[in-house]
Tab-separated table of C-alpha atoms and ligand atoms in Angstrom:
chain	number	residue	atom	x	y	z
A	181	MET	CA	0.169	0.100	-0.100
A	182	ASP	CA	1.623	3.496	-0.778
A	183	ALA	CA	-0.836	5.254	1.859
A	184	ASP	CA	-4.285	4.564	3.979
A	185	VAL	CA	-6.031	7.315	1.808
A	186	ALA	CA	-5.296	9.087	-1.481
A	187	VAL	CA	-7.139	12.354	-2.556
A	188	ILE	CA	-7.590	12.931	-6.384
A	189	GLY	CA	-7.548	16.973	-6.780
A	190	VAL	CA	-5.514	19.067	-4.094
A	191	GLY	CA	-7.918	22.359	-4.588
A	192	THR	CA	-9.943	23.939	-2.311
A	193	MET	CA	-11.586	20.606	-0.517
A	194	GLY	CA	-8.593	18.380	-1.279
A	195	SER	CA	-6.628	20.513	0.919
A	196	MET	CA	-9.075	20.419	3.137
A	197	VAL	CA	-9.417	16.723	3.318
A	198	MET	CA	-5.317	16.483	2.933
A	199	TRP	CA	-5.378	18.660	5.877
A	200	GLN	CA	-8.373	16.912	8.709
A	201	LEU	CA	-6.564	13.577	7.916
A	202	ALA	CA	-3.145	14.528	8.442
A	203	LYS	CA	-4.255	15.586	11.073
A	204	ARG	CA	-6.030	12.733	12.887
A	205	GLY	CA	-2.991	10.762	11.577
A	206	ALA	CA	-4.134	8.842	8.494
A	207	SER	CA	-1.317	8.308	6.369
A	208	VAL	CA	-2.439	10.281	3.299
A	209	ILE	CA	-1.612	10.551	-0.395
A	210	GLY	CA	-2.701	13.607	-2.631
A	211	PHE	CA	-2.577	14.056	-6.524
A	212	GLU	CA	-3.065	17.924	-8.597
A	213	GLN	CA	-2.964	17.740	-12.319
A	214	PHE	CA	-1.420	21.965	-11.766
A	215	GLY	CA	0.463	23.698	-8.925
A	216	ILE	CA	-1.028	24.072	-5.500
A	217	GLY	CA	-3.055	27.214	-5.154
A	218	HIS	CA	-3.258	27.509	-9.091
A	219	ASP	CA	-6.292	29.140	-10.509
A	220	ARG	CA	-8.098	27.457	-13.154
A	221	SER	CA	-10.536	26.152	-11.393
A	222	ALA	CA	-12.790	26.908	-8.295
A	223	ALA	CA	-10.587	28.312	-6.822
A	224	GLY	CA	-9.105	31.221	-8.292
A	225	GLY	CA	-9.908	35.032	-8.747
A	226	GLU	CA	-7.989	36.687	-5.052
A	227	SER	CA	-10.981	36.566	-2.764
A	228	ARG	CA	-14.189	34.901	-1.372
A	229	LEU	CA	-16.916	35.493	0.955
A	230	PHE	CA	-18.089	34.327	3.614
A	231	ARG	CA	-21.000	34.200	5.563
A	232	THR	CA	-22.517	32.418	8.505
A	233	ALA	CA	-26.783	33.827	7.692
A	234	GLY	CA	-26.563	31.526	4.685
A	235	TYR	CA	-29.265	30.090	2.812
A	236	ALA	CA	-28.743	26.691	1.599
A	237	PRO	CA	-29.508	25.508	-2.504
A	238	LEU	CA	-31.451	22.993	-1.144
A	239	LYS	CA	-35.100	24.179	0.265
A	240	ASN	CA	-35.865	22.962	3.584
A	241	THR	CA	-32.286	22.858	4.970
A	242	ASN	CA	-31.325	25.904	6.140
A	243	SER	CA	-30.971	24.574	9.954
A	244	LEU	CA	-28.679	22.127	8.103
A	245	PHE	CA	-26.227	24.119	6.444
A	246	VAL	CA	-25.741	27.088	9.112
A	247	PRO	CA	-23.749	24.725	11.754
A	248	ILE	CA	-21.822	23.202	8.817
A	249	LEU	CA	-20.924	27.558	8.212
A	250	LEU	CA	-20.290	27.643	11.835
A	251	GLU	CA	-18.074	24.534	12.137
A	252	SER	CA	-15.908	26.525	9.075
A	253	TYR	CA	-15.759	29.594	10.973
A	254	ASN	CA	-13.988	27.811	14.348
A	255	LEU	CA	-11.451	25.675	11.309
A	256	TRP	CA	-10.676	29.040	9.775
A	257	ARG	CA	-9.473	29.708	12.709
A	258	GLU	CA	-7.969	26.550	13.518
A	259	LEU	CA	-5.982	26.851	10.235
A	260	GLU	CA	-4.543	30.276	10.806
A	261	LYS	CA	-3.619	29.395	14.188
A	262	GLU	CA	-1.735	26.356	13.517
A	263	THR	CA	-0.100	27.869	10.519
A	264	GLY	CA	0.289	31.664	11.779
A	265	GLU	CA	-1.373	32.964	8.006
A	266	ASP	CA	-4.315	35.722	8.113
A	267	LEU	CA	-6.709	33.920	5.571
A	268	LEU	CA	-10.262	34.804	6.772
A	269	THR	CA	-11.270	38.695	7.409
A	270	ILE	CA	-14.422	39.085	9.435
A	271	ASN	CA	-15.329	42.823	8.864
A	272	GLY	CA	-19.351	41.979	8.134
A	273	GLY	CA	-21.615	40.710	5.316
A	274	LEU	CA	-24.387	42.303	3.697
A	275	MET	CA	-26.967	41.275	2.412
A	276	ILE	CA	-29.281	43.374	0.026
A	277	GLY	CA	-32.640	43.120	-1.204
A	278	ASN	CA	-37.141	42.944	-0.652
A	279	PRO	CA	-36.896	41.127	2.818
A	280	ASN	CA	-40.371	40.181	1.274
A	281	GLU	CA	-39.019	37.907	-1.485
A	282	ASP	CA	-37.168	34.979	-1.196
A	283	PHE	CA	-33.299	34.987	-1.147
A	284	VAL	CA	-33.299	38.286	1.754
A	285	GLY	CA	-36.249	36.026	3.676
A	286	ASN	CA	-34.526	32.911	3.566
A	287	ILE	CA	-31.852	34.448	5.341
A	288	LEU	CA	-33.828	36.441	8.054
A	289	THR	CA	-35.351	32.902	8.419
A	290	ALA	CA	-31.990	31.408	8.963
A	291	ILE	CA	-31.161	34.204	10.909
A	292	ASN	CA	-33.871	33.945	13.716
A	293	GLU	CA	-33.581	30.525	13.626
A	294	PHE	CA	-30.107	30.041	15.288
A	295	GLN	CA	-30.142	33.676	16.938
A	296	LEU	CA	-27.024	35.088	14.717
A	297	ASP	CA	-25.548	38.379	15.318
A	298	HIS	CA	-27.398	41.190	13.015
A	299	LYS	CA	-28.434	44.499	12.494
A	300	ILE	CA	-31.006	45.997	9.304
A	301	PHE	CA	-30.700	48.872	7.210
A	302	GLU	CA	-33.110	50.387	5.469
A	303	GLY	CA	-34.077	54.149	4.588
A	304	GLU	CA	-31.900	57.085	5.864
A	305	SER	CA	-29.651	54.327	8.500
A	306	ALA	CA	-29.024	52.497	5.593
A	307	LYS	CA	-27.988	55.448	3.281
A	308	ARG	CA	-25.776	56.698	6.395
A	309	ARG	CA	-24.090	53.797	7.256
A	310	PHE	CA	-23.568	52.059	3.505
A	311	PRO	CA	-23.490	55.257	1.064
A	312	GLN	CA	-21.740	53.079	-1.619
A	313	HIS	CA	-25.208	51.398	-2.329
A	314	ARG	CA	-28.113	52.750	-3.644
A	315	LEU	CA	-31.389	51.232	-2.636
A	316	LEU	CA	-34.751	50.624	-3.971
A	317	ASP	CA	-37.913	51.239	-2.807
A	318	GLY	CA	-38.661	48.592	-0.304
A	319	GLU	CA	-35.270	46.853	0.099
A	320	VAL	CA	-33.018	46.360	3.035
A	321	MET	CA	-29.350	45.631	4.203
A	322	VAL	CA	-29.430	42.911	6.627
A	323	LEU	CA	-25.434	43.215	8.067
A	324	ASP	CA	-24.385	39.578	9.260
A	325	LYS	CA	-21.482	40.311	11.768
A	326	LEU	CA	-20.299	36.892	11.487
A	327	ALA	CA	-19.284	37.104	7.454
A	328	GLY	CA	-15.661	38.578	5.703
A	329	TYR	CA	-13.867	37.767	2.699
A	330	ILE	CA	-11.391	35.057	2.575
A	331	ARG	CA	-8.089	34.696	0.214
A	332	PRO	CA	-8.812	31.453	-1.369
A	333	GLU	CA	-5.560	30.607	-3.397
A	334	LEU	CA	-3.246	31.165	0.263
A	335	SER	CA	-6.019	28.662	1.847
A	336	VAL	CA	-5.330	25.992	-0.649
A	337	VAL	CA	-1.495	27.100	-0.360
A	338	THR	CA	-1.929	27.005	3.242
A	339	ALA	CA	-3.812	23.714	4.119
A	340	SER	CA	-2.038	21.726	1.707
A	341	ARG	CA	1.557	23.028	3.548
A	342	ARG	CA	-0.194	21.998	6.647
A	343	ALA	CA	-1.156	19.097	5.896
A	344	GLU	CA	2.875	18.284	4.565
A	345	GLU	CA	3.458	19.599	7.654
A	346	LEU	CA	1.702	16.912	9.274
A	347	GLY	CA	3.173	14.165	7.148
A	348	ALA	CA	0.850	13.893	4.119
A	349	VAL	CA	2.437	13.434	0.669
A	350	ILE	CA	1.643	16.067	-2.447
A	351	HIS	CA	2.355	14.905	-5.778
A	352	ARG	CA	2.083	18.141	-7.580
A	353	ASN	CA	1.302	18.159	-11.709
A	354	THR	CA	0.835	14.633	-11.556
A	355	CYS	CA	-2.872	13.880	-13.430
A	356	VAL	CA	-5.099	11.014	-12.441
A	357	GLU	CA	-5.822	9.051	-15.302
A	358	GLU	CA	-8.298	6.127	-13.633
A	359	ILE	CA	-9.322	4.888	-10.604
A	360	GLU	CA	-9.942	1.081	-9.851
A	361	GLN	CA	-11.364	-1.456	-7.081
A	362	GLU	CA	-9.018	-4.202	-7.061
A	363	ASN	CA	-11.177	-6.107	-3.769
A	364	GLU	CA	-9.912	-4.812	-0.417
A	365	ARG	CA	-7.807	-2.136	-2.089
A	366	VAL	CA	-7.896	0.827	-4.545
A	367	ARG	CA	-5.172	1.552	-7.429
A	368	ILE	CA	-5.210	4.583	-8.894
A	369	LYS	CA	-3.300	5.279	-12.247
A	370	ALA	CA	-1.372	9.213	-12.194
A	371	ASN	CA	1.121	10.068	-14.975
A	372	GLY	CA	1.176	6.695	-16.023
A	373	LYS	CA	2.216	4.894	-12.889
A	374	ASN	CA	-0.101	2.795	-10.529
A	375	TYR	CA	-0.532	3.277	-6.318
A	376	TYR	CA	-2.604	1.963	-3.801
A	377	VAL	CA	-4.568	2.808	-1.431
A	378	SER	CA	-7.393	1.691	0.910
A	379	LYS	CA	-9.741	4.438	0.381
A	380	VAL	CA	-9.872	7.448	-2.135
A	381	VAL	CA	-11.835	10.761	-1.613
A	382	ILE	CA	-12.284	12.334	-5.661
A	383	SER	CA	-12.645	16.324	-4.978
A	384	ALA	CA	-11.731	16.905	-8.749
A	385	GLY	CA	-14.193	19.728	-8.798
A	386	PRO	CA	-15.167	20.931	-12.096
A	387	TRP	CA	-13.459	17.187	-13.384
A	388	THR	CA	-15.064	14.731	-10.979
A	389	GLY	CA	-17.785	13.669	-13.197
A	390	LYS	CA	-15.283	11.500	-15.330
A	391	PHE	CA	-14.865	9.609	-12.203
A	392	LEU	CA	-17.366	8.924	-10.927
A	393	PRO	CA	-19.286	6.407	-14.100
A	394	ASN	CA	-21.753	4.834	-11.986
A	395	VAL	CA	-24.467	8.694	-11.498
A	396	LYS	CA	-25.441	10.760	-14.715
A	397	LYS	CA	-22.974	12.908	-16.956
A	398	SER	CA	-24.924	15.570	-16.279
A	399	VAL	CA	-24.798	15.503	-12.323
A	400	ILE	CA	-21.521	17.374	-12.704
A	401	THR	CA	-21.431	19.859	-15.073
A	402	PRO	CA	-18.406	22.219	-14.991
A	403	LYS	CA	-19.737	25.964	-15.712
A	404	LYS	CA	-18.275	29.603	-16.407
A	405	ILE	CA	-18.043	31.664	-13.999
A	406	GLY	CA	-16.694	35.844	-14.707
A	407	MET	CA	-14.588	37.970	-12.418
A	408	THR	CA	-14.823	41.220	-13.114
A	409	TRP	CA	-13.478	44.603	-11.064
A	410	TYR	CA	-14.013	48.301	-11.029
A	411	PRO	CA	-12.078	51.456	-10.540
A	412	SER	CA	-13.931	54.129	-8.446
A	413	LYS	CA	-13.707	57.696	-8.146
A	414	ASN	CA	-13.256	57.538	-3.898
A	415	ILE	CA	-11.580	54.705	-3.662
A	416	SER	CA	-11.508	54.913	0.418
A	417	LEU	CA	-15.352	54.270	0.042
A	418	PHE	CA	-14.661	51.028	-0.439
A	419	LYS	CA	-11.987	49.746	2.191
A	420	PRO	CA	-13.047	46.472	4.251
A	421	ASP	CA	-13.548	49.133	6.915
A	422	ARG	CA	-16.052	50.840	5.815
A	423	PHE	CA	-17.603	48.256	2.825
A	424	PRO	CA	-18.223	44.496	3.541
A	425	GLY	CA	-18.957	42.228	0.986
A	426	PHE	CA	-22.268	42.580	0.126
A	427	MET	CA	-24.860	39.747	-2.213
A	428	ARG	CA	-27.775	41.760	-3.892
A	429	ILE	CA	-30.542	40.582	-5.654
A	430	SER	CA	-32.316	43.793	-7.192
A	431	ASN	CA	-34.386	44.146	-9.902
A	432	GLY	CA	-33.918	40.467	-10.639
A	433	ILE	CA	-30.200	41.080	-11.459
A	434	ASN	CA	-28.092	38.366	-8.905
A	435	PHE	CA	-24.585	40.069	-7.735
A	436	PHE	CA	-22.278	40.650	-5.322
A	437	GLY	CA	-18.894	42.481	-4.152
A	438	VAL	CA	-15.758	42.375	-2.411
A	439	PRO	CA	-13.859	45.693	-0.797
A	440	THR	CA	-11.084	46.702	-2.119
A	441	LEU	CA	-8.014	44.254	-1.041
A	442	GLU	CA	-5.049	45.718	-2.936
A	443	GLY	CA	-6.249	49.551	-3.052
A	444	SER	CA	-6.943	50.151	-6.918
A	445	MET	CA	-10.765	48.497	-7.664
A	446	VAL	CA	-13.276	46.405	-6.188
A	447	LYS	CA	-14.769	43.455	-7.125
A	448	VAL	CA	-18.024	43.569	-8.203
A	449	ALA	CA	-19.249	40.352	-10.507
A	450	LEU	CA	-22.513	38.489	-11.441
A	451	ASN	CA	-24.125	35.054	-9.593
A	452	THR	CA	-24.890	33.968	-12.542
A	453	LEU	CA	-23.347	32.038	-14.858
A	454	TYR	CA	-21.227	32.577	-18.118
A	455	GLY	CA	-22.599	29.221	-19.295
A	456	ASP	CA	-21.886	25.501	-19.557
A	457	ILE	CA	-18.277	23.961	-20.371
A	458	GLU	CA	-18.214	21.197	-22.359
A	459	ASP	CA	-14.906	20.068	-21.542
A	460	PRO	CA	-13.143	21.451	-18.591
A	461	ASP	CA	-9.732	21.212	-20.154
A	462	HIS	CA	-10.482	23.627	-22.875
A	463	VAL	CA	-11.787	26.710	-21.561
A	464	ASP	CA	-12.869	29.727	-22.867
A	465	LYS	CA	-11.185	32.229	-20.924
A	466	ASN	CA	-12.858	35.539	-22.694
A	467	ILE	CA	-15.986	37.015	-22.047
A	468	ARG	CA	-17.524	39.252	-24.570
A	469	MET	CA	-18.172	42.850	-24.629
A	470	ASP	CA	-21.739	42.171	-24.587
A	471	GLU	CA	-22.042	39.706	-21.644
A	472	LEU	CA	-20.789	42.480	-19.377
A	473	GLU	CA	-23.711	44.538	-19.874
A	474	THR	CA	-25.770	43.469	-17.266
A	475	ILE	CA	-23.061	43.908	-14.278
A	476	ASN	CA	-21.897	47.079	-15.866
A	477	SER	CA	-25.296	48.208	-15.249
A	478	ALA	CA	-26.071	47.029	-12.136
A	479	VAL	CA	-22.597	49.523	-10.882
A	480	LYS	CA	-24.114	51.876	-12.615
A	481	SER	CA	-27.340	51.954	-11.269
A	482	PHE	CA	-26.793	50.732	-7.687
A	483	LEU	CA	-23.008	51.757	-6.894
A	484	PRO	CA	-22.328	55.445	-7.948
A	485	ASP	CA	-19.390	55.580	-6.860
A	486	LEU	CA	-17.817	53.054	-8.935
A	487	ILE	CA	-16.731	53.745	-12.838
A	488	PRO	CA	-18.871	51.291	-14.289
A	489	GLU	CA	-16.186	49.977	-16.304
A	490	PRO	CA	-14.238	47.002	-15.549
A	491	ILE	CA	-10.541	46.787	-15.549
A	492	ARG	CA	-9.972	43.406	-14.947
A	493	VAL	CA	-11.670	40.306	-15.589
A	494	SER	CA	-11.287	36.874	-15.093
A	495	VAL	CA	-12.583	33.507	-15.227
A	496	HIS	CA	-13.097	30.802	-13.513
A	497	MET	CA	-15.372	27.613	-12.944
A	498	ASP	CA	-16.867	25.468	-10.891
A	499	GLY	CA	-18.428	21.507	-10.938
A	500	TYR	CA	-22.670	22.431	-10.954
A	501	THR	CA	-25.241	18.915	-9.503
A	502	ASP	CA	-28.445	19.339	-10.718
A	503	ASP	CA	-29.879	20.794	-7.824
A	504	ASN	CA	-27.087	23.104	-6.824
A	505	ASP	CA	-26.295	20.992	-3.543
A	506	SER	CA	-23.028	19.169	-3.291
A	507	MET	CA	-22.026	15.384	-3.116
A	508	VAL	CA	-20.671	14.385	-0.442
A	509	GLY	CA	-20.326	10.714	0.749
A	510	GLU	CA	-19.538	7.266	-0.656
A	511	VAL	CA	-20.392	6.739	-4.359
A	512	PRO	CA	-23.108	4.187	-5.312
A	513	GLY	CA	-21.266	1.064	-6.272
A	514	MET	CA	-17.841	2.383	-5.251
A	515	LYS	CA	-16.787	0.870	-1.822
A	516	ASN	CA	-14.181	3.152	-0.200
A	517	VAL	CA	-14.573	5.262	-2.458
A	518	PHE	CA	-15.961	8.859	-1.296
A	519	VAL	CA	-17.105	12.227	-3.029
A	520	ILE	CA	-16.760	15.676	-2.336
A	521	SER	CA	-17.734	17.932	-5.017
A	522	GLY	CA	-20.221	19.985	-6.666
A	523	PHE	CA	-20.090	22.732	-4.764
A	524	SER	CA	-21.662	24.698	-7.402
A	525	GLY	CA	-20.525	28.321	-6.902
A	526	GLY	CA	-20.372	28.661	-2.958
A	527	GLY	CA	-18.386	26.324	-1.569
A	528	PHE	CA	-15.130	28.726	-0.615
A	529	LYS	CA	-16.784	29.381	2.724
A	530	MET	CA	-17.930	26.019	4.142
A	531	ALA	CA	-14.296	24.326	3.012
A	532	PRO	CA	-12.201	23.195	6.207
A	533	ALA	CA	-15.797	22.186	7.392
A	534	MET	CA	-16.535	19.953	4.140
A	535	GLY	CA	-12.398	19.075	5.065
A	536	LYS	CA	-13.860	17.657	8.444
A	537	ILE	CA	-16.702	15.548	7.168
A	538	GLY	CA	-14.753	13.352	4.688
A	539	ALA	CA	-11.911	12.724	7.627
A	540	ASP	CA	-15.020	12.012	9.463
A	541	LEU	CA	-16.195	9.673	7.085
A	542	ILE	CA	-13.032	8.606	5.480
A	543	ILE	CA	-11.345	7.384	9.634
A	544	ASP	CA	-14.850	6.969	11.540
A	545	GLY	CA	-17.459	5.890	9.088
A	546	LYS	CA	-19.471	8.844	9.758
A	547	THR	CA	-20.123	12.380	10.830
A	548	ASN	CA	-21.810	14.093	13.092
A	549	HIS	CA	-23.588	16.546	10.842
A	550	ASN	CA	-26.456	15.926	9.184
A	551	ILE	CA	-25.870	15.352	5.552
A	552	GLU	CA	-28.030	12.748	4.312
A	553	HIS	CA	-29.409	15.612	1.889
A	554	LEU	CA	-25.915	15.752	0.095
A	555	SER	CA	-25.413	12.043	-0.725
A	556	PRO	CA	-24.541	10.952	-4.196
A	557	ALA	CA	-26.863	8.432	-4.160
A	558	ARG	CA	-29.333	11.586	-4.310
A	559	PHE	CA	-28.958	11.008	-8.422
B	148	FAD	C1	-15.091	33.058	-9.318
B	148	FAD	C2	-15.743	32.794	-8.255
B	148	FAD	C3	-16.192	32.795	-7.344
B	148	FAD	C4	-17.081	32.174	-6.446
B	148	FAD	N1	-17.076	32.692	-4.696
B	148	FAD	C5	-16.973	32.200	-4.548
B	148	FAD	C6	-17.479	33.027	-2.875
B	148	FAD	O1	-17.678	34.194	-2.682
B	148	FAD	N2	-18.023	32.449	-1.410
B	148	FAD	C7	-18.091	30.723	-1.528
B	148	FAD	O2	-18.143	30.459	-0.453
B	148	FAD	N3	-17.913	30.267	-2.951
B	148	FAD	C8	-17.632	30.934	-3.627
B	148	FAD	N4	-17.294	30.380	-5.599
B	148	FAD	C9	-17.405	28.774	-5.573
B	148	FAD	C10	-15.798	28.267	-4.506
B	148	FAD	O3	-14.958	28.697	-4.660
B	148	FAD	C11	-16.369	26.665	-4.934
B	148	FAD	O4	-17.625	26.185	-4.755
B	148	FAD	C12	-14.999	25.753	-5.002
B	148	FAD	O5	-13.846	26.112	-4.721
B	148	FAD	C13	-14.942	24.150	-5.048
B	148	FAD	O6	-13.714	23.822	-4.782
B	148	FAD	P1	-13.414	21.858	-5.063
B	148	FAD	O7	-12.612	21.161	-4.632
B	148	FAD	O8	-15.179	21.301	-5.624
B	148	FAD	O9	-12.631	22.135	-6.562
B	148	FAD	P2	-11.540	22.678	-7.083
B	148	FAD	O10	-11.251	24.244	-5.905
B	148	FAD	O11	-11.343	23.202	-8.602
B	148	FAD	O12	-10.170	21.844	-7.193
B	148	FAD	C14	-10.181	20.511	-8.050
B	148	FAD	C15	-9.292	20.146	-7.846
B	148	FAD	O13	-8.913	19.154	-8.555
B	148	FAD	C16	-8.151	19.489	-9.478
B	148	FAD	N5	-8.075	18.061	-10.682
B	148	FAD	C17	-8.390	17.633	-11.238
B	148	FAD	N6	-9.096	16.688	-11.972
B	148	FAD	C18	-7.827	15.814	-11.647
B	148	FAD	C19	-7.024	15.143	-11.604
B	148	FAD	N7	-7.255	14.113	-12.693
B	148	FAD	N8	-5.856	15.195	-11.458
B	148	FAD	C20	-5.389	15.249	-10.413
B	148	FAD	N9	-6.101	16.949	-9.923
B	148	FAD	C21	-7.401	16.844	-10.554
B	148	FAD	C22	-8.064	19.845	-10.248
B	148	FAD	O14	-6.392	20.817	-10.938
B	148	FAD	C23	-8.401	21.911	-8.725
B	148	FAD	O15	-7.166	22.291	-8.361
B	148	FAD	C24	-16.664	30.783	-6.321
B	148	FAD	C25	-16.517	29.936	-7.565
B	148	FAD	C26	-15.490	30.651	-8.411
B	148	FAD	C27	-15.034	29.613	-9.392
């Protein structure tokens, strides 16, 4: 045997599973087709929003989602403590929209159910406290106080390095070509060489579909996500101490923003997608000018201190499931093969908790979190 566990894909989830497994004494090897912390998949683009007042993608599962986010918060802090790195900044998070519509309504339900620390701003108080945003009639801002932003590339690098310090081995620039069960062990072929382990975690993000012959092809579809950054007439208004990250649905436009991190531009981007990707090995990294019209017009209407012409655009992707919730658990028909993938545009904030859940499943065969609704068997 080469190790107890192999992790296929050392990106967002893979790096966290490796950290958690190594911390609990498992011998673990990871395979990453590119370098660690690369930006060619789901973890690039400088920042990710973190929040605890989340609404779950699947209906009626908020009560299962918030505990995962709260556990993640503690684990982000634990990883920072173990490594001395600064990964998650808590400066609040604004959810903006009409409280009678699902988006803000569901967040208020989660806040009330879990008694989450928050404040609601509307009318003049909203204008005074967050003058960067222009509200429509009837809209409110809900400030989630345990929210902020994460540095994604550094997080993947940090969790991976910590796993290595604890004894894990990572094969970089090594592409896994196939996985095959052989009685009680699993054979992995990577860059032409065979490795043998007892258990496998597939955390290959948008590439996961290729390792799941027993589930429908459409079950994890790679989709294109575009990020856009805008300059400002007054950049000091958009620094983290004055401008929390936000999510907003107004006039049917679903978009979000993050404070300026490097001091010259502000990321404001659409939450909607730029289309399906046929083959994640060949992604069109361009966004057409006409595809930018929606986000440019949202910036113009709702953030008047930004100049509505992006000065930086980048393209990334994520694996989306049919119901937009993740796939976490043993793969049907593949004993000892687990999948943690399909985070459908929203997984970064919960990555450390998913790493812990993965380690629970591998080492204990169960987890305290209720994740039945995330079972791959639902497909
Ligand atoms: C632009 C953008 C903005 C986002 N914003 C937010 C946000 O604000 N908040 C939030 O919570 N979430 C956000 N998300 C979602 C979140 O980033 C993703 O859900 C999460 O990163 C997915 O992690 P993953 O491990 O599934 O995929 P990845 O991080 O892509 O990891 C998969 C890894 O597997 C590797 N791999 C694949 N196939 C193989 C193979 N055969 N052999 C070896 N290695 C392989 C890949 O190279 C990659 O490194 C955003 C996503 C994007 C793209």
